Coordinates of C-alpha atoms and ligand atoms in Angstrom, one line a residue:
M1 CA 0.7 -5.1 -42.1
N2 CA -2.5 -6.1 -44.3
F3 CA -5.7 -5.6 -42.4
E4 CA -8.1 -6.4 -45.3
L5 CA -10.8 -9.0 -44.0
S6 CA -11.5 -11.9 -46.2
E7 CA -14.7 -12.1 -48.2
D8 CA -16.1 -14.8 -45.6
I9 CA -15.3 -12.6 -42.5
Q10 CA -16.5 -9.6 -44.2
S11 CA -20.0 -11.1 -45.2
L12 CA -20.4 -12.6 -41.6
K13 CA -19.4 -9.2 -40.5
E14 CA -22.3 -7.5 -42.5
G15 CA -24.7 -10.3 -41.3
I16 CA -24.0 -9.4 -37.7
R17 CA -24.1 -5.8 -38.2
D18 CA -27.6 -6.4 -39.6
F19 CA -28.8 -8.6 -36.8
I20 CA -27.4 -6.3 -34.1
D21 CA -29.1 -3.3 -35.8
H22 CA -32.4 -4.8 -36.1
E23 CA -32.7 -7.4 -33.6
V24 CA -30.7 -6.2 -30.6
E25 CA -30.3 -2.4 -30.7
P26 CA -34.1 -1.7 -30.9
Y27 CA -34.4 -3.3 -27.5
A28 CA -31.4 -1.9 -25.8
M29 CA -33.4 0.3 -23.6
E30 CA -35.6 -2.6 -22.6
I31 CA -32.3 -4.7 -21.5
E32 CA -31.2 -1.4 -19.8
E33 CA -34.7 -0.9 -17.8
M34 CA -35.0 -4.6 -17.1
N35 CA -31.7 -5.2 -16.0
E36 CA -32.0 -8.4 -18.3
I37 CA -31.3 -9.8 -21.6
P38 CA -34.7 -11.0 -23.1
E39 CA -34.7 -14.7 -23.4
R40 CA -35.9 -14.1 -27.2
I41 CA -32.7 -12.2 -27.8
M42 CA -30.6 -14.9 -26.0
E43 CA -32.2 -17.4 -28.5
K44 CA -31.4 -15.4 -31.6
T45 CA -27.9 -14.9 -30.2
K46 CA -27.3 -18.7 -30.0
Q47 CA -28.8 -19.1 -33.4
M48 CA -26.6 -16.4 -35.1
G49 CA -23.6 -18.5 -33.4
L50 CA -22.2 -15.4 -31.3
F51 CA -21.6 -17.9 -28.7
A52 CA -19.2 -20.4 -30.9
L53 CA -17.0 -17.4 -31.8
S54 CA -13.8 -18.9 -30.1
V55 CA -14.8 -22.6 -30.4
P56 CA -12.9 -24.7 -33.2
E57 CA -15.3 -26.1 -35.9
E58 CA -14.6 -29.5 -34.9
Y59 CA -16.3 -28.8 -31.6
G60 CA -19.3 -27.1 -33.3
G61 CA -17.8 -23.7 -33.3
L62 CA -17.1 -20.9 -36.2
G63 CA -13.2 -21.7 -35.7
L64 CA -12.4 -18.0 -36.3
S65 CA -9.1 -16.4 -36.5
M66 CA -8.5 -13.5 -33.9
V67 CA -8.8 -11.1 -36.8
G68 CA -12.4 -12.8 -37.5
K69 CA -13.2 -12.8 -33.9
C70 CA -12.3 -9.1 -33.3
A71 CA -14.3 -8.2 -36.5
I72 CA -17.7 -9.5 -35.1
L73 CA -16.9 -8.3 -31.5
E74 CA -16.6 -4.8 -33.3
E75 CA -20.1 -5.3 -34.5
I76 CA -21.3 -6.4 -31.0
G77 CA -19.8 -3.7 -29.2
R78 CA -21.9 -1.1 -31.2
T79 CA -25.1 -1.9 -29.0
H80 CA -25.8 -2.3 -25.4
N81 CA -22.5 -3.1 -23.5
G82 CA -24.3 -5.5 -20.9
Y83 CA -25.4 -7.6 -23.9
T84 CA -21.9 -7.2 -25.3
T85 CA -20.3 -8.5 -21.9
V86 CA -22.4 -11.6 -21.6
I87 CA -21.1 -12.7 -24.8
G88 CA -17.5 -11.4 -24.4
G89 CA -17.2 -13.0 -20.9
H90 CA -18.4 -16.3 -22.3
T91 CA -16.4 -16.1 -25.6
G92 CA -13.4 -14.5 -24.2
I93 CA -12.2 -15.3 -20.6
G94 CA -14.9 -17.8 -20.0
G95 CA -14.2 -20.1 -22.9
V96 CA -10.6 -19.5 -24.2
G97 CA -9.0 -21.5 -21.3
I98 CA -10.7 -24.8 -22.3
V99 CA -10.1 -24.0 -26.0
E100 CA -6.4 -23.2 -25.6
L101 CA -5.5 -25.6 -22.5
G102 CA -8.2 -28.4 -22.6
T103 CA -7.3 -32.0 -23.0
E104 CA -9.1 -33.7 -25.8
E105 CA -11.7 -35.3 -23.5
Q106 CA -12.5 -31.6 -21.8
K107 CA -12.7 -30.2 -25.2
S108 CA -15.1 -32.7 -26.6
K109 CA -17.2 -32.6 -23.1
Y110 CA -17.7 -28.9 -22.9
L111 CA -17.0 -27.2 -26.1
P112 CA -19.9 -28.1 -28.2
G113 CA -22.5 -27.2 -25.5
M114 CA -20.5 -23.9 -25.1
A115 CA -20.4 -23.1 -29.0
S116 CA -24.1 -23.6 -28.9
G117 CA -24.8 -21.4 -26.2
E118 CA -26.6 -23.8 -24.1
R119 CA -23.8 -23.8 -21.7
I120 CA -22.5 -20.3 -20.7
G121 CA -18.8 -19.8 -19.5
A122 CA -17.4 -17.8 -16.7
F123 CA -14.0 -17.2 -15.4
A124 CA -13.2 -16.9 -11.6
L125 CA -9.8 -15.5 -10.8
T126 CA -10.6 -12.3 -8.4
E127 CA -11.0 -12.7 -4.7
P128 CA -11.3 -10.1 -2.0
S129 CA -7.6 -10.3 -1.5
A130 CA -6.6 -10.9 -5.0
G131 CA -7.7 -7.9 -7.4
S132 CA -4.8 -6.3 -9.4
H133 CA -2.4 -8.7 -7.3
A134 CA -4.3 -11.6 -8.8
S135 CA -1.8 -14.3 -7.6
N136 CA -2.7 -13.5 -4.1
L137 CA -5.3 -15.9 -3.9
K138 CA -7.1 -17.5 -0.9
T139 CA -9.2 -20.2 -2.4
T140 CA -7.6 -23.4 -1.9
A141 CA -7.6 -26.8 -3.7
I142 CA -6.5 -29.9 -1.7
K143 CA -6.1 -33.2 -3.5
K144 CA -7.8 -36.1 -2.0
G145 CA -7.7 -39.5 -4.1
D146 CA -9.1 -38.6 -7.4
K147 CA -10.7 -35.4 -6.3
Y148 CA -9.6 -32.0 -5.3
I149 CA -11.5 -30.0 -2.5
L150 CA -12.1 -26.4 -3.2
N151 CA -12.9 -23.8 -0.3
G152 CA -12.8 -20.1 -0.7
S153 CA -14.7 -17.3 -2.4
K154 CA -14.3 -15.1 -5.4
H155 CA -16.0 -12.0 -6.3
Y156 CA -17.5 -9.8 -9.2
I157 CA -17.5 -12.8 -11.5
T158 CA -19.1 -11.9 -14.8
N159 CA -21.7 -14.3 -15.9
A160 CA -21.8 -16.4 -12.7
P161 CA -25.6 -16.2 -12.3
I162 CA -26.0 -17.6 -15.4
A163 CA -23.1 -19.9 -15.8
D164 CA -22.7 -23.6 -16.3
I165 CA -19.1 -23.9 -16.6
F166 CA -16.3 -21.9 -14.6
T167 CA -12.7 -21.8 -15.1
V168 CA -11.4 -21.3 -11.6
M169 CA -7.9 -20.7 -10.0
A170 CA -7.2 -21.9 -6.6
V171 CA -3.9 -22.6 -4.5
T172 CA -2.6 -26.1 -4.6
D173 CA 0.5 -25.6 -2.9
P174 CA 0.7 -22.4 -0.7
E175 CA 4.5 -22.8 -0.5
R176 CA 5.2 -22.1 -4.2
G177 CA 3.3 -18.7 -4.3
A178 CA 2.2 -17.7 -7.9
R179 CA 3.5 -21.2 -9.1
G180 CA 1.3 -23.0 -6.7
I181 CA -1.8 -22.0 -8.3
T182 CA -3.9 -24.6 -10.4
S183 CA -6.7 -24.0 -13.0
F184 CA -10.0 -26.3 -12.7
I185 CA -13.0 -26.6 -15.0
V186 CA -16.0 -26.3 -12.3
E187 CA -19.4 -27.3 -13.4
K188 CA -22.3 -25.3 -11.8
D189 CA -24.1 -28.2 -10.5
T190 CA -21.1 -29.4 -8.4
P191 CA -22.0 -29.6 -4.7
G192 CA -20.4 -27.1 -2.7
L193 CA -20.5 -24.2 -5.6
V194 CA -22.6 -21.5 -4.2
I195 CA -23.8 -18.3 -6.3
G196 CA -23.7 -15.4 -4.0
K197 CA -24.9 -11.8 -4.1
I198 CA -25.5 -10.4 -7.4
E199 CA -23.7 -7.1 -7.6
Q200 CA -25.8 -3.8 -8.3
K201 CA -23.6 -1.9 -10.7
M202 CA -23.1 1.7 -12.3
G203 CA -23.8 0.3 -15.7
L204 CA -23.5 -2.9 -17.9
H205 CA -27.2 -3.8 -17.1
G206 CA -28.3 -7.3 -18.2
S207 CA -24.6 -8.5 -17.5
H208 CA -24.7 -10.1 -14.1
S209 CA -21.5 -10.3 -11.9
S210 CA -21.5 -12.2 -8.3
E211 CA -19.7 -13.7 -5.7
V212 CA -19.0 -17.4 -6.1
F213 CA -18.3 -19.7 -2.9
F214 CA -16.7 -23.0 -2.8
E215 CA -17.5 -24.8 0.4
G216 CA -15.6 -28.1 0.1
C217 CA -16.7 -28.6 -3.5
E218 CA -15.5 -31.6 -4.9
V219 CA -13.7 -31.3 -8.4
P220 CA -12.4 -34.4 -10.1
V221 CA -8.9 -34.6 -11.2
D222 CA -9.8 -34.7 -14.7
N223 CA -11.2 -31.2 -14.7
V224 CA -7.7 -30.0 -13.9
L225 CA -7.1 -27.4 -16.8
G226 CA -3.5 -27.5 -18.0
M227 CA -0.7 -28.4 -15.7
E228 CA -0.9 -28.4 -11.9
G229 CA 1.2 -25.3 -10.7
E230 CA 0.4 -23.3 -13.7
G231 CA -2.9 -21.8 -13.1
Y232 CA -1.7 -18.3 -12.6
I233 CA 0.3 -18.4 -15.9
N234 CA -2.9 -19.9 -17.6
A235 CA -5.0 -17.0 -16.1
L236 CA -2.3 -14.6 -17.5
K237 CA -2.6 -16.2 -20.9
I238 CA -6.5 -16.4 -20.7
L239 CA -6.4 -12.5 -19.9
A240 CA -3.7 -11.6 -22.5
N241 CA -6.0 -13.7 -25.1
G242 CA -9.1 -11.8 -24.5
R243 CA -7.3 -8.1 -24.5
A244 CA -7.6 -7.8 -28.4
G245 CA -11.2 -8.9 -28.3
M246 CA -12.0 -6.5 -25.4
A247 CA -10.5 -3.8 -27.4
A248 CA -12.6 -4.7 -30.3
R249 CA -15.9 -4.4 -28.6
N250 CA -14.6 -1.1 -27.1
L251 CA -13.9 0.1 -30.9
G252 CA -17.3 -0.8 -31.9
S253 CA -18.6 1.2 -29.2
A254 CA -16.6 4.3 -29.6
D255 CA -17.3 4.0 -33.4
K256 CA -21.0 4.0 -32.8
L257 CA -20.6 7.1 -30.4
L258 CA -18.8 8.8 -33.2
E259 CA -21.4 8.0 -35.7
M260 CA -24.2 9.3 -33.4
S261 CA -22.1 12.5 -32.8
I262 CA -21.9 13.3 -36.3
D263 CA -25.7 12.8 -37.0
Y264 CA -26.4 14.7 -34.0
A265 CA -24.1 17.7 -35.0
H266 CA -25.6 17.9 -38.5
N267 CA -29.1 18.1 -37.0
R268 CA -29.0 20.1 -34.1
I269 CA -29.7 23.7 -34.8
Q270 CA -28.5 26.5 -32.3
F271 CA -27.6 30.0 -33.4
G272 CA -29.6 29.7 -36.7
K273 CA -27.2 26.6 -38.0
P274 CA -26.3 23.4 -37.5
I275 CA -23.7 23.1 -34.3
M276 CA -21.4 21.0 -36.9
E277 CA -20.7 24.4 -38.5
Q278 CA -18.9 25.5 -35.2
Q279 CA -15.6 24.7 -35.5
I280 CA -15.1 23.7 -31.8
I281 CA -17.5 20.9 -32.7
Q282 CA -15.9 20.0 -35.8
H283 CA -12.5 19.7 -33.9
Y284 CA -14.2 17.3 -31.2
L285 CA -15.3 15.0 -34.0
A286 CA -11.9 15.1 -35.8
E287 CA -10.3 13.9 -32.8
M288 CA -12.7 11.2 -31.9
A289 CA -12.3 10.1 -35.6
V290 CA -8.5 10.1 -35.3
E291 CA -8.8 8.0 -31.9
V292 CA -11.1 5.6 -33.5
E293 CA -8.8 5.0 -36.4
A294 CA -5.8 4.7 -34.4
L295 CA -7.6 2.1 -32.1
R296 CA -9.0 0.1 -35.3
S297 CA -5.4 -0.2 -36.6
M298 CA -4.0 -1.2 -33.4
V299 CA -6.7 -3.8 -32.8
Y300 CA -6.4 -5.6 -36.0
R301 CA -2.3 -5.5 -35.8
V302 CA -2.5 -7.1 -32.3
A303 CA -5.1 -9.7 -33.7
T304 CA -2.9 -10.4 -36.8
M305 CA 0.0 -11.0 -34.5
V306 CA -1.9 -13.3 -32.5
D307 CA -2.9 -15.5 -35.6
Q308 CA 0.8 -15.3 -36.5
N309 CA 1.3 -16.9 -33.0
K310 CA 3.7 -14.2 -32.1
K311 CA 4.3 -13.3 -28.4
V312 CA 1.9 -10.2 -27.5
I313 CA 2.4 -9.6 -23.9
K314 CA 3.4 -6.1 -24.3
E315 CA 0.8 -5.5 -27.4
A316 CA -2.1 -7.0 -25.6
A317 CA -1.7 -4.7 -22.6
M318 CA -1.3 -1.7 -25.1
V319 CA -4.4 -2.7 -27.1
K320 CA -6.2 -3.2 -23.8
L321 CA -5.3 0.3 -22.4
L322 CA -6.0 2.2 -25.6
G323 CA -9.2 0.5 -26.2
S324 CA -10.5 1.4 -22.8
E325 CA -9.2 4.9 -22.6
T326 CA -10.1 5.8 -26.2
Y327 CA -13.9 4.6 -25.4
N328 CA -13.9 6.7 -22.4
R329 CA -12.7 9.9 -24.1
V330 CA -14.9 9.5 -27.1
A331 CA -17.9 8.7 -25.0
D332 CA -16.9 11.9 -22.9
K333 CA -16.8 14.0 -26.2
A334 CA -19.9 12.4 -27.3
V335 CA -21.8 13.7 -24.2
Q336 CA -20.6 17.2 -24.7
I337 CA -21.6 17.1 -28.1
H338 CA -24.9 16.0 -27.4
G339 CA -25.3 18.7 -24.8
G340 CA -28.3 18.0 -22.1
I341 CA -29.7 15.1 -24.4
G342 CA -26.1 13.4 -23.8
Y343 CA -26.9 13.4 -20.2
I344 CA -30.5 12.1 -20.1
S345 CA -31.3 8.4 -19.6
E346 CA -33.9 8.2 -22.4
Y347 CA -31.2 8.4 -24.8
P348 CA -28.3 6.0 -25.4
I349 CA -25.2 8.2 -24.8
E350 CA -25.6 8.3 -21.3
R351 CA -25.7 4.6 -21.2
F352 CA -22.6 4.3 -23.3
Y353 CA -21.0 6.9 -21.0
R354 CA -21.5 5.0 -18.1
D355 CA -20.9 1.5 -19.6
A356 CA -17.3 2.8 -20.8
R357 CA -16.2 3.4 -17.3
I358 CA -15.7 -0.5 -16.3
T359 CA -13.3 -1.0 -19.3
R360 CA -10.6 0.8 -17.3
I361 CA -11.2 -1.6 -14.6
Y362 CA -12.1 -5.0 -15.3
E363 CA -9.7 -7.8 -17.0
G364 CA -6.8 -5.7 -15.6
T365 CA -7.0 -1.9 -14.8
S366 CA -5.4 0.7 -17.0
E367 CA -2.7 0.8 -14.1
I368 CA -1.9 -2.8 -14.5
Q369 CA -1.8 -2.6 -18.3
K370 CA 0.8 0.3 -17.9
N371 CA 2.9 -1.8 -15.4
I372 CA 3.0 -4.8 -17.8
I373 CA 3.9 -2.6 -21.0
A374 CA 6.7 -0.8 -18.7
S375 CA 8.1 -4.2 -17.6
Q376 CA 8.3 -5.5 -20.9
I377 CA 10.0 -2.4 -22.3
Q378 CA 12.5 -2.8 -19.4
K379 CA 13.1 -6.4 -20.3
E380 CA 13.5 -5.6 -24.1
Y381 CA 15.9 -2.9 -23.2
K382 CA 18.0 -5.1 -21.0
K383 CA 18.2 -7.6 -23.8
G384 CA 19.3 -4.9 -26.3
G385 CA 16.9 -2.6 -27.8
V386 CA 13.2 -1.9 -27.4
S387 CA 10.8 -3.1 -30.0
V388 CA 8.3 -0.7 -31.3
G389 CA 8.2 -1.6 -35.1
L390 CA 5.6 -3.5 -37.2
Ligands
FAD1 C1 -18.1 -5.6 -13.3 C2 -17.3 -6.2 -13.2 C3 -17.0 -7.5 -13.6 C4 -16.0 -8.4 -13.3 N1 -15.5 -9.6 -13.9 C5 -14.8 -10.5 -13.5 C6 -14.7 -11.8 -13.8 O1 -15.4 -12.2 -14.6 N2 -13.6 -12.5 -13.5 C7 -12.8 -12.3 -12.5 O2 -11.8 -13.0 -12.2 N3 -12.8 -10.9 -12.3 C8 -13.5 -9.9 -12.5 N4 -13.8 -8.7 -12.2 C9 -12.7 -8.2 -11.2 C10 -11.7 -7.2 -11.9 O3 -10.7 -7.8 -12.8 C11 -11.1 -6.4 -10.7 O4 -12.0 -5.8 -10.0 C12 -9.8 -5.6 -11.3 O5 -8.8 -6.7 -11.6 C13 -9.4 -4.6 -10.1 O6 -9.2 -5.4 -9.1 P1 -9.7 -4.8 -7.6 O7 -11.1 -4.4 -7.8 O8 -9.5 -5.2 -6.6 O9 -9.1 -3.3 -7.6 P2 -7.5 -3.2 -6.8 O10 -6.5 -4.2 -7.5 O11 -7.6 -2.9 -5.2 O12 -7.0 -1.7 -7.3 C14 -7.5 -0.5 -6.8 C15 -6.8 0.6 -7.5 O13 -5.3 0.6 -7.2 C16 -4.7 0.3 -8.4 N5 -3.5 -0.5 -8.3 C17 -3.5 -1.7 -7.6 N6 -2.1 -2.1 -7.6 C18 -1.4 -1.2 -8.4 C19 -0.2 -1.5 -8.9 N7 0.8 -2.5 -8.6 N8 0.4 -0.3 -9.4 C20 -0.4 0.7 -9.9 N9 -1.8 0.8 -9.5 C21 -2.4 -0.5 -8.8 C22 -5.5 -0.1 -9.6 O14 -5.2 0.0 -10.9 C23 -6.9 0.5 -9.1 O15 -6.7 2.0 -9.7 C24 -14.8 -7.9 -12.5 C25 -15.1 -6.8 -11.9 C26 -16.0 -5.8 -12.2 C27 -16.3 -4.6 -11.4

């Protein structure tokens, strides 16, 4: 498989690298301490088109292929992960549903505002009873005339406090289990949609996740996303679509940590010479470099498969798993190479280490990715052979 980026994507990627290095990264500590993305950075991010990654050109977006999108998300992953998550939550799970499943009317109504970043997207699946068991939803949507009345609660919803447009999964037919769930587009000003407590988190400062309550929230039938009863399947598709993108962000973070570690190892003198001259440090760096390159290959391989409309249920779970586990292992070694500085909040390594942790949990835990991979392998075996080739 050829992973060469086109000239257009390469030049866009370089422009984003420059933007991230000069306009975002210098303010990473401000984002961390204020627990907010400053408005001036949000505005510049909109101008750079970073909210438009998934949206087709006819609706004002960049219309990027998955390979193109991953190339940009890799760059964004190199800076503060709270900032990265605001963009990822919008262009990934928060927006992909409307792009992939929306009617022409829904796309024309919502996508231009989402592409410009004037309207932020969020994805509301998880509930107290429905985490990994995501079909165990209690939020109901009862049809009354030309409306559905939503009642229930969601939690941990990324971007909810700043979101304008929510993709919401709710039960329309409790008798049908996972096939009785429908997805809806819900606008933030809809009466009965209430934003609850904003969670205090270990990391991802500047990205806010909160409860979302639906209290007799009336949603027009025109806002059903996809077919009634297919909401759970839609949610799985949206999550699968987002997995290569999430891994690309993790790749960017791991790559940045490797770069910082190489630099530090060359400059930190102990016992009269750079710690880079110690074989154990060289081996740590070698292991990190191998992991980063392996992840890079898999991200672009899976992204290419998505662009070729291939079925990627297993591969999407694999790249999500590899991305988050690689990022965590690389972050751990980066702390070790940096010694005490790696543990001190004044320096960025400690922040990356904390921010890496969530990647093994959200958008499906590592354990759930393994379950998906194993069940796909079993299905392939029963059909007559496990596919592991390119
Ligand atoms: C910061 C943050 C942002 C988030 N953003 C969003 C969002 O935007 N939208 C959204 O809908 N959700 C969001 N989530 C929710 C997130 O996707 C869930 O937290 C995650 O899927 C795990 O669910 P849970 O927390 O209920 O854990 P649980 O499902 O209770 O899992 C607890 C542990 O048990 C393991 N486990 C559970 N079932 C199995 C099994 N069958 N086999 C093996 N192990 C199992 C899990 O892997 C985990 O280790 C977010 C969460 C956080 C923390």
